Coordinates of C-alpha atoms and ligand atoms in Angstrom, one line a residue:
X1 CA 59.1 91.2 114.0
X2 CA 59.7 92.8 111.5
X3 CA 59.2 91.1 107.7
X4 CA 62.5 89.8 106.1
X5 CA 64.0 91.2 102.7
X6 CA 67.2 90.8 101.1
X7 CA 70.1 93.1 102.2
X8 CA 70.3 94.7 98.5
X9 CA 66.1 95.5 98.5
X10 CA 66.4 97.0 101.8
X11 CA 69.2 99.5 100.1
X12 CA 67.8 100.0 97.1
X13 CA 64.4 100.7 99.2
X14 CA 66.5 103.6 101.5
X15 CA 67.9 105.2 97.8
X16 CA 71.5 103.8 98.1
X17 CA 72.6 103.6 94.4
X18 CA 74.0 100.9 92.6
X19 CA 77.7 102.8 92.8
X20 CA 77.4 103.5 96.2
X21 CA 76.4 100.3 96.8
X22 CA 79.6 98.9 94.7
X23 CA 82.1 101.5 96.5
X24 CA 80.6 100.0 100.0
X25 CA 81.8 96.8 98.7
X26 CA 85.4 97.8 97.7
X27 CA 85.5 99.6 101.3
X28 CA 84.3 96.5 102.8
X29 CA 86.7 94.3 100.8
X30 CA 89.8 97.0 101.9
X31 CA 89.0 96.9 105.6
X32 CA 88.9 92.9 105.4
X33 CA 92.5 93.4 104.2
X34 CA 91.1 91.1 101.3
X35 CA 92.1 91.1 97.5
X36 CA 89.8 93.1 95.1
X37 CA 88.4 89.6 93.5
X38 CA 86.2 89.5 96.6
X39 CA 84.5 92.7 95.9
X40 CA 82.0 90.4 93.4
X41 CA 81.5 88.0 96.1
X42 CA 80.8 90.1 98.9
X43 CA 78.2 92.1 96.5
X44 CA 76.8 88.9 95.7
X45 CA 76.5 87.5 99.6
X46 CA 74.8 91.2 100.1
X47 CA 72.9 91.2 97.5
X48 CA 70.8 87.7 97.9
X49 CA 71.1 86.9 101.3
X50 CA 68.2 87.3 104.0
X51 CA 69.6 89.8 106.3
X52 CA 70.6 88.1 109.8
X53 CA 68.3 89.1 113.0
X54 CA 70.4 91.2 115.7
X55 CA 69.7 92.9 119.3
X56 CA 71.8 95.4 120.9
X57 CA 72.0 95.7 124.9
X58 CA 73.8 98.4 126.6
X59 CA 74.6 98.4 130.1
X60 CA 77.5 100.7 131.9
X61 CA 78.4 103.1 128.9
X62 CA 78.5 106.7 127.4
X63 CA 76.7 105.6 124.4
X64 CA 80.2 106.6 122.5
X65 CA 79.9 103.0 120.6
X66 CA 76.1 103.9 119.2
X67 CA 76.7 107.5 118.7
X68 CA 79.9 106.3 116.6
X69 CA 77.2 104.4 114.4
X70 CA 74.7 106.9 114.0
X71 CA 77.1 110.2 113.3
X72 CA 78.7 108.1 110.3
X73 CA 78.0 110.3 106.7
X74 CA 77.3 109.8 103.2
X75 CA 77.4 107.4 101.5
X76 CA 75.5 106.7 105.1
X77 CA 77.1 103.9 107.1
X78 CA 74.8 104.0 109.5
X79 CA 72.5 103.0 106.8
X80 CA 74.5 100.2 105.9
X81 CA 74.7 98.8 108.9
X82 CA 71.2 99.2 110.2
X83 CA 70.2 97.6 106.8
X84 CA 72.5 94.7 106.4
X85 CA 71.1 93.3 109.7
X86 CA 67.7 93.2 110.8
X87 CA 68.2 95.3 114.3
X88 CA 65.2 94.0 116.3
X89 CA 66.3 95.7 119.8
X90 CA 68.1 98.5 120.5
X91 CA 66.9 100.7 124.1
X92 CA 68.6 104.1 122.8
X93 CA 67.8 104.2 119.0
X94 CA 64.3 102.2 119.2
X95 CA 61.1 103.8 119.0
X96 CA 59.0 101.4 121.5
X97 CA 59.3 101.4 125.1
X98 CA 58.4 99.0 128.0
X99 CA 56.4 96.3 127.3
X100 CA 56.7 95.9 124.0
X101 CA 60.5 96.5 123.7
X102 CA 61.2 93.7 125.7
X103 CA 58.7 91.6 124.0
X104 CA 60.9 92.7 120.8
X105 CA 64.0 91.2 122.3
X106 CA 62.2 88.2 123.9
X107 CA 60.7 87.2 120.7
X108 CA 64.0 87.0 118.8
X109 CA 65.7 85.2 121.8
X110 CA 63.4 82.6 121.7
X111 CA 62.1 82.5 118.2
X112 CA 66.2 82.7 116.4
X113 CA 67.7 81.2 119.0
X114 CA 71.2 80.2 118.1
X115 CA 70.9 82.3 114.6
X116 CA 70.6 85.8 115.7
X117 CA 73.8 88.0 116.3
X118 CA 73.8 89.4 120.0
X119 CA 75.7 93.0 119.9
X120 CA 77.1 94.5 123.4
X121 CA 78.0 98.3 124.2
X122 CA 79.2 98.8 127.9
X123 CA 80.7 96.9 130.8
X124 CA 78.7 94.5 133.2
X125 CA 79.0 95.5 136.9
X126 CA 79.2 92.3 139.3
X127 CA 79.5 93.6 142.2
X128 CA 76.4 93.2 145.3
X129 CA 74.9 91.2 143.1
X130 CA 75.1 92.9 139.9
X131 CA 72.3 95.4 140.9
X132 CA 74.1 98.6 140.0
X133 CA 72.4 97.9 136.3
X134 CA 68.8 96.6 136.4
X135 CA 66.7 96.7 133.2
X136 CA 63.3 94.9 133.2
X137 CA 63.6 93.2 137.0
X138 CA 66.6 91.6 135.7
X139 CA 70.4 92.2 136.4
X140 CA 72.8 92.9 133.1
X141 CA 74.8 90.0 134.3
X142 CA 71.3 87.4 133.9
X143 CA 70.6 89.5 130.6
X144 CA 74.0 88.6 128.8
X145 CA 73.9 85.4 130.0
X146 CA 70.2 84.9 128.5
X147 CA 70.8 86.9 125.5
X148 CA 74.2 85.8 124.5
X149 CA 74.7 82.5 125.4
X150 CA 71.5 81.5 122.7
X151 CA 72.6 84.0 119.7
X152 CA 74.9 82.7 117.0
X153 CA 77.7 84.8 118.5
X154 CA 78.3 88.1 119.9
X155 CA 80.1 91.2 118.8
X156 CA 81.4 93.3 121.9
X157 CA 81.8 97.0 121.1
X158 CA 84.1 99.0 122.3
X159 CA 86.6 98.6 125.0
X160 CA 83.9 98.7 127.8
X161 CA 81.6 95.5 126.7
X162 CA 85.1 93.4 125.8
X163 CA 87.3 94.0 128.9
X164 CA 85.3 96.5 131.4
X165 CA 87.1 99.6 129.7
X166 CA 87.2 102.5 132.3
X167 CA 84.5 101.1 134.1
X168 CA 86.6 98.5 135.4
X169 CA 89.9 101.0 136.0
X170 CA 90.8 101.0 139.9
X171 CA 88.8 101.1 142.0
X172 CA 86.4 99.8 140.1
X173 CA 83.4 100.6 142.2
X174 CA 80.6 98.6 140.7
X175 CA 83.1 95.0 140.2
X176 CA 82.7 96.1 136.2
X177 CA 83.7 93.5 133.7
X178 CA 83.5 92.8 130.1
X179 CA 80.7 90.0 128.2
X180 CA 83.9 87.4 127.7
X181 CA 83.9 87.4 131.6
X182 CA 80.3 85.8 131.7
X183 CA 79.9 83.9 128.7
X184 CA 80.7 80.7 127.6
X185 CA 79.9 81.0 123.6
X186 CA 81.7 82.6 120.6
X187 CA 82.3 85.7 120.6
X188 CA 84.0 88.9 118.4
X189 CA 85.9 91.9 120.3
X190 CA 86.1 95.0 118.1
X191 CA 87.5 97.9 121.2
X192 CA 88.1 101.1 121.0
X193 CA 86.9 104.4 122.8
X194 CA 84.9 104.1 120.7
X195 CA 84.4 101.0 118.3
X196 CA 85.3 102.2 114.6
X197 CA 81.9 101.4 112.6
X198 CA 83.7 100.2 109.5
X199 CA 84.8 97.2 111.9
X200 CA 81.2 96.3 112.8
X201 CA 80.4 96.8 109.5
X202 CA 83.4 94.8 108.0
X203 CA 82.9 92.0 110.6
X204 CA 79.5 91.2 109.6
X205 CA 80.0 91.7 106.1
X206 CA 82.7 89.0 106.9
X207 CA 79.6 86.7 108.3
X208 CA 77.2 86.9 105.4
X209 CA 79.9 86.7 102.7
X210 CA 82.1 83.7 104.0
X211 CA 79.7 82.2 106.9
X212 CA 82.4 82.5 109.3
X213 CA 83.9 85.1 111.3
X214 CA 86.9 86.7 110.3
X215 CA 90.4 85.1 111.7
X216 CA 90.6 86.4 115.4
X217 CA 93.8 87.1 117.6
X218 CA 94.6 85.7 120.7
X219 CA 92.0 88.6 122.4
X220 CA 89.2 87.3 120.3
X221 CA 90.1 91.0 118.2
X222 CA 89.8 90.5 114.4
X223 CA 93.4 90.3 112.9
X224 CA 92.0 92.4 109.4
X225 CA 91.8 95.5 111.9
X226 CA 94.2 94.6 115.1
X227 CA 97.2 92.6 113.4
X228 CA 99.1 95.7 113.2
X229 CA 100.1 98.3 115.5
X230 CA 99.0 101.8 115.2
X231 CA 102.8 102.8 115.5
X232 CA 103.6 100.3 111.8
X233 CA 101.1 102.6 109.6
X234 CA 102.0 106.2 111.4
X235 CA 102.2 109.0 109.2
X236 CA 104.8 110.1 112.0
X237 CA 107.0 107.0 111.7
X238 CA 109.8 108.7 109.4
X239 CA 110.0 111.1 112.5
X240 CA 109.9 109.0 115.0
X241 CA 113.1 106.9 112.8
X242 CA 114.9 110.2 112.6
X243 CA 114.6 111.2 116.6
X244 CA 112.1 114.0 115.7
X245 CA 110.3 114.6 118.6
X246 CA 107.6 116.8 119.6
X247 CA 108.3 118.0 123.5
X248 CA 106.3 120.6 124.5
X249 CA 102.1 121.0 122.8
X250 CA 102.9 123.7 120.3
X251 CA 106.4 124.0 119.7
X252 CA 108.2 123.5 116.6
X253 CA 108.3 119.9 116.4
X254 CA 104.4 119.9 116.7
X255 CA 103.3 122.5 114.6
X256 CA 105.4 120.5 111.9
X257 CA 104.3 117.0 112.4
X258 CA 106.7 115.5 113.8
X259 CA 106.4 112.3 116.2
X260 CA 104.6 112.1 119.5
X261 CA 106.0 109.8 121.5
X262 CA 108.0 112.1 124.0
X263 CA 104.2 113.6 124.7
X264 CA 102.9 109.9 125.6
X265 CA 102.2 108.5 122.2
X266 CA 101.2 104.5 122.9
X267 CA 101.0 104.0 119.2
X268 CA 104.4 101.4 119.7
X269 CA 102.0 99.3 122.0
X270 CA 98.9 99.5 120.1
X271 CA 96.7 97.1 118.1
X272 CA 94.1 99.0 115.8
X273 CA 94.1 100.3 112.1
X274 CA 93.5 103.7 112.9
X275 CA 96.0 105.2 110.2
X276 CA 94.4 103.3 107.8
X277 CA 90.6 103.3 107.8
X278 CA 90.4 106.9 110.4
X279 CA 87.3 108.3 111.1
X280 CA 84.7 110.4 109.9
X281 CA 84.9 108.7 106.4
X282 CA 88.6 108.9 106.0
X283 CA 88.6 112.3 107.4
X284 CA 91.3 112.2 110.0
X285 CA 91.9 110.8 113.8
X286 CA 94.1 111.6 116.6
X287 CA 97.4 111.1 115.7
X288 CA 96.7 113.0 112.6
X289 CA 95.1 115.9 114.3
X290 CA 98.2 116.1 116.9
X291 CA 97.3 113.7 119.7
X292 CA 98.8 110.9 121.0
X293 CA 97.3 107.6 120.9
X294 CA 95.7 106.6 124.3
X295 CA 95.7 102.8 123.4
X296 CA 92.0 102.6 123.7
X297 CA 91.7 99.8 122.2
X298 CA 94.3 97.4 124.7
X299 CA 93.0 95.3 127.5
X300 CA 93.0 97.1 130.6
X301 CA 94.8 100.3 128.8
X302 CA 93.9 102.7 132.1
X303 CA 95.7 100.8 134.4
X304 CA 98.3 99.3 132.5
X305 CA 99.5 101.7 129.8
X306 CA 99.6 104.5 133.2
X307 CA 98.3 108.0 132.6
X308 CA 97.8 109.4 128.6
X309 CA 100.1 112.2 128.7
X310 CA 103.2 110.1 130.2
X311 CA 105.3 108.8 128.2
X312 CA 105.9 104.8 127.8
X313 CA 109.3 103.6 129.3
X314 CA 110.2 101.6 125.8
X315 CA 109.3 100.8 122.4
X316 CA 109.3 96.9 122.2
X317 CA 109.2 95.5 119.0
X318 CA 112.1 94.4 116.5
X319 CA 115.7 94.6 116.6
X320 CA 115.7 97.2 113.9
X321 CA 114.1 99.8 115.7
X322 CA 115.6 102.6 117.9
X323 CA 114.3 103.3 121.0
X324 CA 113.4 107.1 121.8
X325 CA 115.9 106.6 124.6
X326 CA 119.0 105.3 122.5
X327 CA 118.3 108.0 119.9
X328 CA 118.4 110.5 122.9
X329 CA 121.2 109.1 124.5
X330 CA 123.2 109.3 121.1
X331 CA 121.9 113.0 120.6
X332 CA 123.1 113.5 124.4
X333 CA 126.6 111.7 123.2
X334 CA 126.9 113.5 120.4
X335 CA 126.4 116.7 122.0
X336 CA 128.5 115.8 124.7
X337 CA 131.1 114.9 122.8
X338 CA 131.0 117.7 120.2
X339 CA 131.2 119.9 123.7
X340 CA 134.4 118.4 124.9
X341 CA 135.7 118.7 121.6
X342 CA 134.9 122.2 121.3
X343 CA 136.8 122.9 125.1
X344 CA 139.4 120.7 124.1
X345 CA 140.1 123.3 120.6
X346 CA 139.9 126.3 123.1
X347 CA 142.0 124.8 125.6
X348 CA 144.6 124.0 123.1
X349 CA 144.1 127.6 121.1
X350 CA 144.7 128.9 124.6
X351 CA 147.2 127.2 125.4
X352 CA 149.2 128.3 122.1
X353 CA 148.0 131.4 122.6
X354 CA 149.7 131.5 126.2
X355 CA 152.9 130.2 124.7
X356 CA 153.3 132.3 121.7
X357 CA 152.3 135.4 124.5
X358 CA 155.4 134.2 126.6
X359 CA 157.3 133.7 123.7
X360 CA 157.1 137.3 122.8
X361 CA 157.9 138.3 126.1
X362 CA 160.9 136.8 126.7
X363 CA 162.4 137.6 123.1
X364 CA 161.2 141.5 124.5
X365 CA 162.9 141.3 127.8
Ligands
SF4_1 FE1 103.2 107.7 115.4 FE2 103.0 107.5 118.1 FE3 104.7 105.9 116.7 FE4 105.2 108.5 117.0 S1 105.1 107.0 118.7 S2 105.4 107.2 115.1 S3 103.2 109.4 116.8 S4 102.5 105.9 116.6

């Protein structure tokens, strides 16, 4: 195992410099929708405390939730987050094998037990015994049980590990389901397709700042990154206000921006602070670049939210918004009626023009 140093050394050891170091803490302090007068105190927890022991299991997954991780940039996240906890197991990223990886993860199991943070990628499958995913003689379903229940808690990522993501969509050959299905203990949900790494991140620095978790929703999803819904922080909104739609990939209303509900846009529905954090450091994400959001990160969002390019029957929400419908209907109204009133001028110019026609005749004849 490897020895234990203080988040800070372990930085300052990989070359992250003081101001990087400082700006990690403001971003940290952002994400946790928290005041700048915590940026001091989350520096502080980083800087002194012993960093926490973790394991990583992955079971029925693309990988999307590690490769998320690991193709973070400068200042390098990935860093961060590899350094801020002591990552003991991990079967894609690590360099042993065999034996003496699962001696790795057995040793922290039973050596931290009930102090180590257990992190999940994937879904669980359940079905005939849970033998469609086998790693060292044992089913996942016995290894999240073992692993999980005797960590401190455990952070699902992605939409996979916390409800069976598209692993569990119908049919759902393999009876896929997510860790909160099988375990008893605390646990964090951060979905997506995939996780955002600023949530891990943010989540954790959470842990070693304040000792707790951060304050969860009913779905066990932290409220700094799912208490609002995509659709609140859209760029598009204004649009979407003003019955700007985009209706067909490329026309008009999409090469100008405008709002993407009409092309099956679930941003009304969904949980996640996409606009506000993105991707790529900031750099963009879906909406941005002209896609609807899928709802990746919703419980069961293949089966319930229907297919990604159809659009959603309603917007619920408050009194104050429109729905897409009404706005159409009263575009349809409008149109209708400035139609009518249009036949109604010609009818009646006709009409005159009739009269004033027979008019002239007779005065003729
Ligand atoms: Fe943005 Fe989608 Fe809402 Fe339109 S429907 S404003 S694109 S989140």
């Amino acid at each position: 195992m490897a020895k234990k140093e203080t988040v800070y050394k372990g930085l300052f050891r990989l070359g992250v410099s003081r101001r990087d170091f400082m700006k990690f803490c403001s971003s940290m302090c952002a994400t946790l929708a928290l005041s700048s007068s915590f940026i001091p105190q989350i520096a502080d927890a980083i800087e002194k405390k012993k960093k926490p022991y973790a394991v990583w299991l992955e079971f029925q997954s693309c990988t999307g939730d590690t490769e998320s991780m690991l193709r973070a940039s400068e200042p390098s996240i990935a860093e961060i987050v590899l350094d801020i906890i002591s990552l003991e197991y991990h079967e894609t990223i690590m360099a042993g094998s065999g034996y003496s990886a699962e001696k790795a993860l057995h040793d922290v199991v039973v050596n931290q037990k009930g102090k180590y943070i257990a992190i999940v990628e994937g879904s669980i499958p359940t079905k005939d015994g849970g033998i469609y995913c086998v790693i060292d003689g044992k089913t996942a379903v016995d290894r999240v049980k073992e692993v999980c229940g005797n960590a401190a808690f455990t952070i699902n990522v992605g939409s996979c590990a916390c409800w069976g993501g598209v692993g569990s969509a119908k049919p759902n050959p393999t009876g896929a389901v997510g860790v909160p299905a099988l375990i008893s203990g605390k646990y964090v949900n951060l979905p997506g397709c995939p996780m955002n790494v600023e949530n891990v991140t943010a989540t954790i620095v959470h842990y070693l700042t304040f000792g707790t978790l951060p304050a969860l929703d009913r779905e066990n999803r932290p409220l700094f990154a799912h208490g609002k819904r995509v659709h609140d922080n859209c760029e598009r909104r204004p649009h979407f206000d003003a019955g700007q739609f985009v209706r067909k990939w490329g026309d008009d209303g999409h090469r100008r921006g405008w709002c993407l509900y009409e092309m099956g846009c679930k941003g009304p529905m969904a949980y996640l602070n996409c606009p506000t954090i993105k991707w790529n450091e900031g750099t963009s994400y879906p909406i941005q670049a002209g896609h609807p959001c899928i709802a990746c990160a919703s419980n069961d969002s293949w089966d319930v939210f229907g297919p990604i390019y159809t659009r959603a029957p309603h917007v619920p929400g408050a009194s104050y918004q429109s729905t897409a419908d009404k706005i159409g209907i009263g575009a349809v109204a409008g149109t209708v009626a400035a139609v009518a009133t249009h036949a109604a001028i010609r009818t009646l110019r006709g009409y005159k023009i009739k009269e004033k026609l027979s008019k002239e005749k007779a005065e003729t004849d």
